[in-house]
Short mmCIF file of C-alpha atoms in Angstrom, two decimals:
data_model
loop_
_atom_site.label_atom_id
_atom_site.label_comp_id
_atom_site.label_asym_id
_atom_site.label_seq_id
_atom_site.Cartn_x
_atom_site.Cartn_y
_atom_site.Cartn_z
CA UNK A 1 -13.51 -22.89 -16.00
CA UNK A 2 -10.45 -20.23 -15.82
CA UNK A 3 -7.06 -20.97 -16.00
CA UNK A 4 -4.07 -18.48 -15.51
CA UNK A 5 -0.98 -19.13 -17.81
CA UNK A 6 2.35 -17.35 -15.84
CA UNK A 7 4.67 -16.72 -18.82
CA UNK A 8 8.11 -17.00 -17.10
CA UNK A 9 10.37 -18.31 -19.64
CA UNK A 10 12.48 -15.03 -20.44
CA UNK A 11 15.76 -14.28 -19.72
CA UNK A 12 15.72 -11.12 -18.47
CA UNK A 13 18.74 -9.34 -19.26
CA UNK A 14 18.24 -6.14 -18.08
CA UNK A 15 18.13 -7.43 -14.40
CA UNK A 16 21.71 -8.26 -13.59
CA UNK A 17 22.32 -11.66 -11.87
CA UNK A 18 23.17 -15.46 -11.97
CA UNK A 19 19.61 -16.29 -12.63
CA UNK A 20 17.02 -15.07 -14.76
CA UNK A 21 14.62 -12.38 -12.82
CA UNK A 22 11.70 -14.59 -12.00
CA UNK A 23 13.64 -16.32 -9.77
CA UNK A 24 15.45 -13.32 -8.15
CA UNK A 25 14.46 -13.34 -4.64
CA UNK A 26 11.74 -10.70 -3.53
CA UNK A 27 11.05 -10.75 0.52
CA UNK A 28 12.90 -13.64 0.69
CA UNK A 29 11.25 -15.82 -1.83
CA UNK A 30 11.16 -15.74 -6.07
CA UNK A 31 9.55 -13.16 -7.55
CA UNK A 32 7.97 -16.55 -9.49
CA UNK A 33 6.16 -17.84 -6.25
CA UNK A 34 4.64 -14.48 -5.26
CA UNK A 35 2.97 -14.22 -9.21
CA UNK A 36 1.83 -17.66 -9.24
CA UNK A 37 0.67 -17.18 -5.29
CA UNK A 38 -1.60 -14.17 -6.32
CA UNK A 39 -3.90 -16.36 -8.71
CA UNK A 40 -3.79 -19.50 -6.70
CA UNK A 41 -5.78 -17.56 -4.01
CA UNK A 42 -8.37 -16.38 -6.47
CA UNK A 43 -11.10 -18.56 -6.38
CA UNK A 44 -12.24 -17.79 -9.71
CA UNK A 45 -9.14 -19.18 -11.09
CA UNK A 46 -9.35 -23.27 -11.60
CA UNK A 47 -5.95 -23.96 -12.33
CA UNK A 48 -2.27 -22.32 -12.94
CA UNK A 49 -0.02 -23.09 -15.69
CA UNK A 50 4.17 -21.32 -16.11
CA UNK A 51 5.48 -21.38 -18.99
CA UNK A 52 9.64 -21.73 -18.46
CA UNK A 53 12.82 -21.89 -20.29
CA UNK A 54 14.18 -25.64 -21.02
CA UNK A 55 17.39 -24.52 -18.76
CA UNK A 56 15.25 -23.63 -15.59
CA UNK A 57 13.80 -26.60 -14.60
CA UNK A 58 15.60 -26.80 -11.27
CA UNK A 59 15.01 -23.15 -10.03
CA UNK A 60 11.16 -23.40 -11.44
CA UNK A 61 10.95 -26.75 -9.02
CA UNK A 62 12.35 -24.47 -5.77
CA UNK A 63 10.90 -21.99 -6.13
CA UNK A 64 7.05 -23.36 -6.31
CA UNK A 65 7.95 -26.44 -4.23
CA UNK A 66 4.81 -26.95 -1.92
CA UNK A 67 2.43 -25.03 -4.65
CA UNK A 68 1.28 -27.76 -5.74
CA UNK A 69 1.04 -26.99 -9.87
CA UNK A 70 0.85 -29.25 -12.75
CA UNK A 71 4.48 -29.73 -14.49
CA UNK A 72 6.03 -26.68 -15.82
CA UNK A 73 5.09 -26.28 -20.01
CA UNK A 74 8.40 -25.45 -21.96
CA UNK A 75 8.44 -22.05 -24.19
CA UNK A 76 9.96 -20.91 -27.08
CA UNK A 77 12.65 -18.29 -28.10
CA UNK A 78 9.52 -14.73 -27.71
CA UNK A 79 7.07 -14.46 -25.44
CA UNK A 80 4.64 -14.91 -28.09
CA UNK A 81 6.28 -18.16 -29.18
CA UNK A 82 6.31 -18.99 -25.35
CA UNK A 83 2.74 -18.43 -24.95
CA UNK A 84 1.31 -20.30 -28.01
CA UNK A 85 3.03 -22.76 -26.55
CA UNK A 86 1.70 -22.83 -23.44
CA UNK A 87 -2.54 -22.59 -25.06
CA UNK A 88 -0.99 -25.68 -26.80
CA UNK A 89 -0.36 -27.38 -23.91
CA UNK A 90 -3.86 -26.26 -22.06
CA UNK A 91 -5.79 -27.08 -25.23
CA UNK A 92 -6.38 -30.73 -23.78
CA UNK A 93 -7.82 -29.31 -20.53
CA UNK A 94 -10.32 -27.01 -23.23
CA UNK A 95 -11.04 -24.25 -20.31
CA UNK A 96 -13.49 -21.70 -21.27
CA UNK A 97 -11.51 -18.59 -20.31
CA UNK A 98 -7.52 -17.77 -19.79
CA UNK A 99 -5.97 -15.55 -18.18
CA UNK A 100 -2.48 -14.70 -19.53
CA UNK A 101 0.21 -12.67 -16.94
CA UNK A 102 3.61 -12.08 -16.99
CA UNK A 103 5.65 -14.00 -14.34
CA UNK A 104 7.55 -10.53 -12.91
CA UNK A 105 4.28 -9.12 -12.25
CA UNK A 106 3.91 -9.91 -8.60
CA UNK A 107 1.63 -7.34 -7.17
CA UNK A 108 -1.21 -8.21 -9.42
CA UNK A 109 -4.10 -7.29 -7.04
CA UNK A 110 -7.53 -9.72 -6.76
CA UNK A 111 -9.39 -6.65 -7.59
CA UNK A 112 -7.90 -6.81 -10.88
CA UNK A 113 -7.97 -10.62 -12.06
CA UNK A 114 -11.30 -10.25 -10.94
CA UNK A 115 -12.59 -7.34 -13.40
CA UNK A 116 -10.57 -8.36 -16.51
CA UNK A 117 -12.73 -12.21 -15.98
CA UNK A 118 -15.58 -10.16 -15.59
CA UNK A 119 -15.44 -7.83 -18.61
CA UNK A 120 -15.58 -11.53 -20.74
CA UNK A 121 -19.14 -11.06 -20.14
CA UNK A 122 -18.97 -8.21 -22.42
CA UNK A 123 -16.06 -8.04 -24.84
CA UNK A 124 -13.96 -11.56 -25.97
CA UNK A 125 -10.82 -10.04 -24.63
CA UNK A 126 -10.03 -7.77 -21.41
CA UNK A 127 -6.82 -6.02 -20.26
CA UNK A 128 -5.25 -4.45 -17.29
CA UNK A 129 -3.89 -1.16 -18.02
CA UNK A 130 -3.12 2.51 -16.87
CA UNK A 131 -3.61 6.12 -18.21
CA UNK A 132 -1.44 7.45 -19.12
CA UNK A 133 -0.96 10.88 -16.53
CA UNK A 134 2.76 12.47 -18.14
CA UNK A 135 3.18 14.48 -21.39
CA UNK A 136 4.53 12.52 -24.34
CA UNK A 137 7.64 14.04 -26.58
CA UNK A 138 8.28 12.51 -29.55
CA UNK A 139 12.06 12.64 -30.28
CA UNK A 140 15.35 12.04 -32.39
CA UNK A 141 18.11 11.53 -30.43
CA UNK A 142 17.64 13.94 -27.37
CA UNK A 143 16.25 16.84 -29.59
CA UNK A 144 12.27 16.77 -28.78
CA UNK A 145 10.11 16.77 -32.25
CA UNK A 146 6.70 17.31 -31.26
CA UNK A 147 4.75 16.48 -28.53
CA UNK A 148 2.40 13.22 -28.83
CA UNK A 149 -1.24 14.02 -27.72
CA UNK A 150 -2.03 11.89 -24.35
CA UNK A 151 -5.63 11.79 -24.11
CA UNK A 152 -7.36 8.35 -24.34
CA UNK A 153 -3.75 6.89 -24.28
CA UNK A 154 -2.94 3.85 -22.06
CA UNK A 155 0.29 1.92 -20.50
CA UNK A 156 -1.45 -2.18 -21.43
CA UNK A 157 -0.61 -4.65 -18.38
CA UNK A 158 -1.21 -8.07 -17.30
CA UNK A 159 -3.22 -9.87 -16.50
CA UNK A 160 -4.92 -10.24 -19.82
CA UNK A 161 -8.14 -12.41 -20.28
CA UNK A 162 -9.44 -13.84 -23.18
CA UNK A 163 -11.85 -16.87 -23.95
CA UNK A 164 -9.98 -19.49 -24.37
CA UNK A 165 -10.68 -20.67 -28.00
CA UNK A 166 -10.20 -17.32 -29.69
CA UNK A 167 -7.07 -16.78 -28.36
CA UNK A 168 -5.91 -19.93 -28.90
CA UNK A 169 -7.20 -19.47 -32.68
CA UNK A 170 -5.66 -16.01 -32.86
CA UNK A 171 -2.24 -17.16 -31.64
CA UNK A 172 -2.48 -20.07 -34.68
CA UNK A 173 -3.36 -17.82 -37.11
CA UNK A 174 -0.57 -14.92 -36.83
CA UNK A 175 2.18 -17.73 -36.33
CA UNK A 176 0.52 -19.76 -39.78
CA UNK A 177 1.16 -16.50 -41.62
CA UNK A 178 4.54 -16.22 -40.95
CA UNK A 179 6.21 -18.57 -38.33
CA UNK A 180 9.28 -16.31 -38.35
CA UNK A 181 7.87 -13.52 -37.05
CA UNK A 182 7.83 -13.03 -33.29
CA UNK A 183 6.70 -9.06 -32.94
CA UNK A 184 3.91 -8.54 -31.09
CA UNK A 185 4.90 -8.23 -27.10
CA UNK A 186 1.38 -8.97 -25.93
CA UNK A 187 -1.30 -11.09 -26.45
CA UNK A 188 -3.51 -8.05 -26.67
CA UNK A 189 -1.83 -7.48 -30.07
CA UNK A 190 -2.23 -10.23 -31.20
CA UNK A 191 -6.32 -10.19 -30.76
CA UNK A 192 -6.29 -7.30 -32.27
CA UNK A 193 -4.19 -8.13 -35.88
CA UNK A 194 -7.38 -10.89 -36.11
CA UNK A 195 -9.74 -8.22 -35.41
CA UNK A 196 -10.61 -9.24 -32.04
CA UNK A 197 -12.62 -6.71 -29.68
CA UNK A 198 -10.74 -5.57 -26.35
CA UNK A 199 -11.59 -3.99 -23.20
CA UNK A 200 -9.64 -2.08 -21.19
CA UNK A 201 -9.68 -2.28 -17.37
CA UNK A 202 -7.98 -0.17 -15.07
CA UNK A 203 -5.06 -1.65 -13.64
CA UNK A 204 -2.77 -0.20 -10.72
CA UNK A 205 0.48 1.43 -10.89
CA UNK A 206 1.45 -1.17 -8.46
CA UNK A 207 1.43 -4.03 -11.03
CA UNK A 208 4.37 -2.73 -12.99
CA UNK A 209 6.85 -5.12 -14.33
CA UNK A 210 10.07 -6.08 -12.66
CA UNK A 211 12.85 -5.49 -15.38
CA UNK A 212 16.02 -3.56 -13.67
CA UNK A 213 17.82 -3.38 -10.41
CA UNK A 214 15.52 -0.60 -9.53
CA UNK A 215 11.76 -1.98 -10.15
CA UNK A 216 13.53 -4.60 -7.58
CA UNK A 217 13.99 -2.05 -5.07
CA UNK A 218 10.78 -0.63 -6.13
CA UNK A 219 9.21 -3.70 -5.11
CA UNK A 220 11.47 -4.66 -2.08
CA UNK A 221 9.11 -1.23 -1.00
CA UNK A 222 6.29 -2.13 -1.30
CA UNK A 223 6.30 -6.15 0.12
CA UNK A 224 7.90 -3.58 3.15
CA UNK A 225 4.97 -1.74 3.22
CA UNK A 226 2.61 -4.48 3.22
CA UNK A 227 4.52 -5.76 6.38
CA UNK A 228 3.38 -2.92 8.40
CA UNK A 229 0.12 -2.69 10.32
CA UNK A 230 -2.17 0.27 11.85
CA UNK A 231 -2.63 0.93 15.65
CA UNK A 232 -4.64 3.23 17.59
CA UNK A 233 -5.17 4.20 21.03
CA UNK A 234 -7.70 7.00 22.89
CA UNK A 235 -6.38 8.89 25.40
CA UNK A 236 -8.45 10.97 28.17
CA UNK A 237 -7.04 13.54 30.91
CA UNK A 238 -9.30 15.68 33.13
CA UNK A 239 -7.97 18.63 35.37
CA UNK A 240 -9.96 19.90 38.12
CA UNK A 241 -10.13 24.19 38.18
CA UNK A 242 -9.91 26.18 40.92
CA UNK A 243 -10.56 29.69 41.60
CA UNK A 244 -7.56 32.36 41.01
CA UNK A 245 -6.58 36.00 41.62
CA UNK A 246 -7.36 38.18 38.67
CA UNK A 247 -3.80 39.89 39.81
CA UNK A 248 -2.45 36.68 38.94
CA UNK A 249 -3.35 36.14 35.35
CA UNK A 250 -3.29 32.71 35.68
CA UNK A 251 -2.62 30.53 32.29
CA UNK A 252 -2.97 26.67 32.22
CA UNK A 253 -0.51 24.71 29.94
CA UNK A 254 -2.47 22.48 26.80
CA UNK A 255 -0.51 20.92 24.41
CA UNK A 256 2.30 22.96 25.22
CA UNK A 257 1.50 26.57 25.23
CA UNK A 258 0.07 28.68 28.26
CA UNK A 259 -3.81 29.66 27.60
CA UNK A 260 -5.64 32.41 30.47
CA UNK A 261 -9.04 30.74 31.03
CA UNK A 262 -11.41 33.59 30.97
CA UNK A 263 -13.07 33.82 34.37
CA UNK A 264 -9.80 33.80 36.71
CA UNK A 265 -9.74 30.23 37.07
CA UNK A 266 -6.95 27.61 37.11
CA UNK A 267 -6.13 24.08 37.40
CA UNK A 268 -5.40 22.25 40.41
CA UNK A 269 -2.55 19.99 39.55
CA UNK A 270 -0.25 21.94 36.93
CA UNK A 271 -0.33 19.20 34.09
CA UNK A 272 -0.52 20.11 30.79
CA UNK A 273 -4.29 18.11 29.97
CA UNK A 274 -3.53 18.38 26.34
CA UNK A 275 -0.21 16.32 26.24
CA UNK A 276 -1.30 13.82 28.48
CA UNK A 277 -4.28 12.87 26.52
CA UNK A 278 -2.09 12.45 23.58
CA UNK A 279 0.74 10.52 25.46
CA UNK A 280 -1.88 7.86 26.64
CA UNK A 281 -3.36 7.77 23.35
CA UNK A 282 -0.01 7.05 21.37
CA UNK A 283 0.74 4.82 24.35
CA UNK A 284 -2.12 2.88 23.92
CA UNK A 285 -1.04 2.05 20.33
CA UNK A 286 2.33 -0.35 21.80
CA UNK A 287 0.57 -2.69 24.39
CA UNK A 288 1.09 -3.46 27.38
CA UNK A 289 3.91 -1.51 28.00
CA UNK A 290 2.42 1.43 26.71
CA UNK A 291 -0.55 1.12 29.13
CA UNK A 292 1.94 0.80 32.19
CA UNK A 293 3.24 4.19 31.06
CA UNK A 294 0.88 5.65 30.47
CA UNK A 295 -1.12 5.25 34.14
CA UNK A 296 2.59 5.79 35.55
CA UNK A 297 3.31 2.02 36.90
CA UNK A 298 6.15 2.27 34.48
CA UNK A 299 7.76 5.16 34.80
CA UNK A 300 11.89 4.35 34.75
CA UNK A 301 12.43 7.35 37.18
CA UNK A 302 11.10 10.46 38.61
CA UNK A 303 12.37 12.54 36.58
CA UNK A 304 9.72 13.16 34.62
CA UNK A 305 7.78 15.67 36.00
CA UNK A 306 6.14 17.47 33.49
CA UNK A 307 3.53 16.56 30.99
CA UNK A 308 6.39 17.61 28.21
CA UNK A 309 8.94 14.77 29.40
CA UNK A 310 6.40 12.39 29.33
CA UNK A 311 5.35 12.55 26.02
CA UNK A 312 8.51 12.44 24.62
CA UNK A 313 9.33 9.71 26.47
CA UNK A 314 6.04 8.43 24.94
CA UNK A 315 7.62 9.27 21.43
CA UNK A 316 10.66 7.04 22.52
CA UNK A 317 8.90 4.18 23.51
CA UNK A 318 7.14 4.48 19.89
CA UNK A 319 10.19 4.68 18.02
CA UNK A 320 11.93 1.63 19.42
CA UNK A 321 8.88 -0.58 18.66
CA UNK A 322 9.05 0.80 14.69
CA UNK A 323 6.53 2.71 15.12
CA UNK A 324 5.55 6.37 13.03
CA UNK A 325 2.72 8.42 14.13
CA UNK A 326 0.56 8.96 11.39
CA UNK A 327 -2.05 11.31 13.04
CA UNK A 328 -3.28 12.76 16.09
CA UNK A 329 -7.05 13.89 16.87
CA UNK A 330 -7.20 16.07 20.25
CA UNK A 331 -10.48 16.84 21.54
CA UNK A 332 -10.61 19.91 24.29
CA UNK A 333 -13.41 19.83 26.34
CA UNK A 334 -14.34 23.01 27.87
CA UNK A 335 -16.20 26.16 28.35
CA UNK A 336 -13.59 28.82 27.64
CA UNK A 337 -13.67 30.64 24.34
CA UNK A 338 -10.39 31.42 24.94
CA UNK A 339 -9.02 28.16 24.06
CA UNK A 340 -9.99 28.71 20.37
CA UNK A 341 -7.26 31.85 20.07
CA UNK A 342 -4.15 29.45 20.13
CA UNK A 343 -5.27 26.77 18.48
CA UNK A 344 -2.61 27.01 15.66
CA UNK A 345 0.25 27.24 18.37
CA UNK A 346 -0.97 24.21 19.79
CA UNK A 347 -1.21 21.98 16.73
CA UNK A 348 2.92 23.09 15.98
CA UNK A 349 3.82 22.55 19.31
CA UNK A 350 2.65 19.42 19.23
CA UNK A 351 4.11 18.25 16.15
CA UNK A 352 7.40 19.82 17.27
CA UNK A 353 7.13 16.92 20.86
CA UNK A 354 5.79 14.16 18.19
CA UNK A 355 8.57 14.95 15.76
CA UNK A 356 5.96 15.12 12.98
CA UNK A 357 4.07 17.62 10.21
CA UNK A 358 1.76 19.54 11.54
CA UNK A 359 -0.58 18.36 8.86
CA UNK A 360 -0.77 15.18 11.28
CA UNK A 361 -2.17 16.64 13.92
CA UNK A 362 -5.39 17.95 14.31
CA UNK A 363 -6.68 19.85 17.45
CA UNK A 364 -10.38 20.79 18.02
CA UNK A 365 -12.75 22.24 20.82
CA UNK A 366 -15.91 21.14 22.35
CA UNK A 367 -18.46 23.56 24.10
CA UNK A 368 -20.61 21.40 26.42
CA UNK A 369 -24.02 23.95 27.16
CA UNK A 370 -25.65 23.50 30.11
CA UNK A 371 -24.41 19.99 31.05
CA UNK A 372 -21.94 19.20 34.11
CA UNK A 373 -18.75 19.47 35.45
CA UNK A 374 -17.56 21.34 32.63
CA UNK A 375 -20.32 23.55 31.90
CA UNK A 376 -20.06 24.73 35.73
CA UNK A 377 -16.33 24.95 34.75
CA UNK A 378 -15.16 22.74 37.31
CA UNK A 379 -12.97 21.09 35.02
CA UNK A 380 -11.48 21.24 31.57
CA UNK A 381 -11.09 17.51 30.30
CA UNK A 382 -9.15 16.37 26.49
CA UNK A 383 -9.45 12.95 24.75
CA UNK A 384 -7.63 12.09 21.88
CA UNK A 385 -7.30 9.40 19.42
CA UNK A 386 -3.47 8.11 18.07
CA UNK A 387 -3.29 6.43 14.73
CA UNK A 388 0.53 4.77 14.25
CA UNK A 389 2.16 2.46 11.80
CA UNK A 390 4.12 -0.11 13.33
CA UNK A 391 6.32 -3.45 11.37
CA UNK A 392 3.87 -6.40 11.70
CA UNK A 393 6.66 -8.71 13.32
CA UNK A 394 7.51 -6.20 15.58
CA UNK A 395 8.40 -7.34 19.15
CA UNK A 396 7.45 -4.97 22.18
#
């Protein structure tokens, strides 16, 4: 049996506010409910336990109404203090393993509970933690003193897991010693002053710890970008060729710039077969609406009579659902070599109608030997896939 202790009984005065930073709304809810949600879903996790401050017994009851948890255990004046505390208070229900995590840590990912209960089956104790990637100074004042070697250095997180009885017995012992003594700002520590062996597990950068006005922006983010969802659509467009003058030098339009199909041929109807592909691709990505415009049942008006108009209003239509095109893969379909020389002008054209990097868009040809239509080079045909990020509640 696992249990998860939330420690949540600080006051957090580095986040400015009426109330202390657990209870600081986040998406619309406490940062508290979101940390306490995370291990409720684990099913490896029998039972949740906060620890609070004496004073926040009102906010700790709205924000976790409907959770269903046991009655809030009261902490001390430290975290440590707080968390002996709170083993006291479990010791009754004698689970095998605990799981210890900070209550501003809301982004604690299942991934993670799930390999720091795991590593018990090798080490007594297991923490979430980071490498760390920037070079260390070591200074006095704002004068730099020497530089702090980095390798096999890492940033400790929660959640921290431990079995339940040594940690329990470690927290006794260092608070025996010297009751007045509250230093150690993990639990981690603490196992190791009694000699305790720990493993480390990665962690992600994600599960940092909400302490100023800017981790809460920082994490206003990222609950943003987990309210956004992936679309995509295929597009295809197929233009019949017909015979031409070599006087002429006749050039077809794909994805925007003119290409001279090698054997004097040209197409039929004067679209551009590149840009339509793409418009009913990205098209495809909004719905119903997008498929109206994108067989022209839709279209507000005539006056959009070229391939180019289309697509950007295409890129409209996107745009006022939310949407950002993340990538675009067009496929041309053909038997002229000559296709391959403007390749690059085709992929920055594009980008330039999608109002996006180039690095987004990629643009490839496909020789068909021997094989139909195209081979005979009756036609030259595109598909194209659309990938675009669009706001989960959006409404088309």
């Amino acid at each position: 049996m696992t249990f998860a202790l939330i420690v949540a009984a600080g006051r957090g005065q580095r986040l400015s506010g009426p109330i202390p930073k657990q209870y600081r709304l986040l998406d619309g809810s406490p940062i508290i409910r979101h940390t306490v949600a995370a291990f409720r879903r684990n099913p490896a996790i029998s039972g949740v336990q906060v620890v609070i401050h004496p004073n926040d017994i009102d906010l700790y009851q709205r924000a976790t109404e409907g959770l269903n948890l046991p009655p809030p255990l009261i902490g001390g004046n430290s975290r440590q203090e707080s968390v002996r505390l709170g083993l006291e208070g479990l010791a009754r229900e004698a689970p095998e393993t605990i799981i210890i995590h900070d209550g501003v840590r809301p982004f604690v990912e299942q991934e993670t509970i799930g390999a720091v209960i795991d590593a018990l089956d090798r080490s007594p104790c297991a923490i979430a933690g980071v490498p760390l990637a920037d070079t260390l100074k070591f200074c006095g004042d704002t004068k730099v003193l020497k530089t702090v070697e980095r390798t096999n250095l890492w940033r400790a997180q929660t959640p921290q897991a431990f079995r339940f009885r040594d940690i329990l017995a470690a927290h006794r012992r260092v608070y025996l010693a010297n009751p007045l003594a509250q230093d150690f700002t993990d639990d981690a520590a603490i196992a190791e002053a009694v000699g305790l062996e720990i493993e480390m597990v990665r962690g992600t950068e994600d599960n940092f710890k909400i302490t100023t006005e800017h981790d809460l922006d920082r994490a206003e983010v990222i609950m943003q970008r987990g309210h956004r969802e992936i679309h995509s659509g295929w597009g295809f467009s197929t233009e019949n060729l017909v015979a031409a003058a070599p006087a002429d030098n006749p050039a077809i339009m794909i994805c925007g710039i003119p290409v001279v199909l090698d054997g004097s041929v040209r197409t039929s109807g004067g679209s551009d077969v590149g840009l339509d592909a793409i418009t009913s691709a990205i098209l495809g990505t909004v719905g119903g609406i997008g498929a109206d415009l994108a067989d022209g049942r839709a279209l507000p008006s005539r006056r959009f009579t070229n391939s180019e108009n289309l697509i950007r209003e295409a890129v409209s239509v996107v745009a006022m659902a939310g949407g950002r095109i993340e990538h675009v893969d067009l496929t041309v379909i053909s038997d002229f070599k000559s296709v391959l020389d403007r390749q690059a002008m085709m992929v920055q054209r594009t980008a330039d109608l999608l109002s996006t990097s180039s690095r987004s868009i990629s643009i490839k040809h496909a020789f068909i030997d021997d094989l139909g239509f195209t081979f005979r080079r009756e036609v030259i045909s595109t598909q194209c896939i659309a990938t675009v990020n669009y706001p989960r509640d959006r409404d088309f």
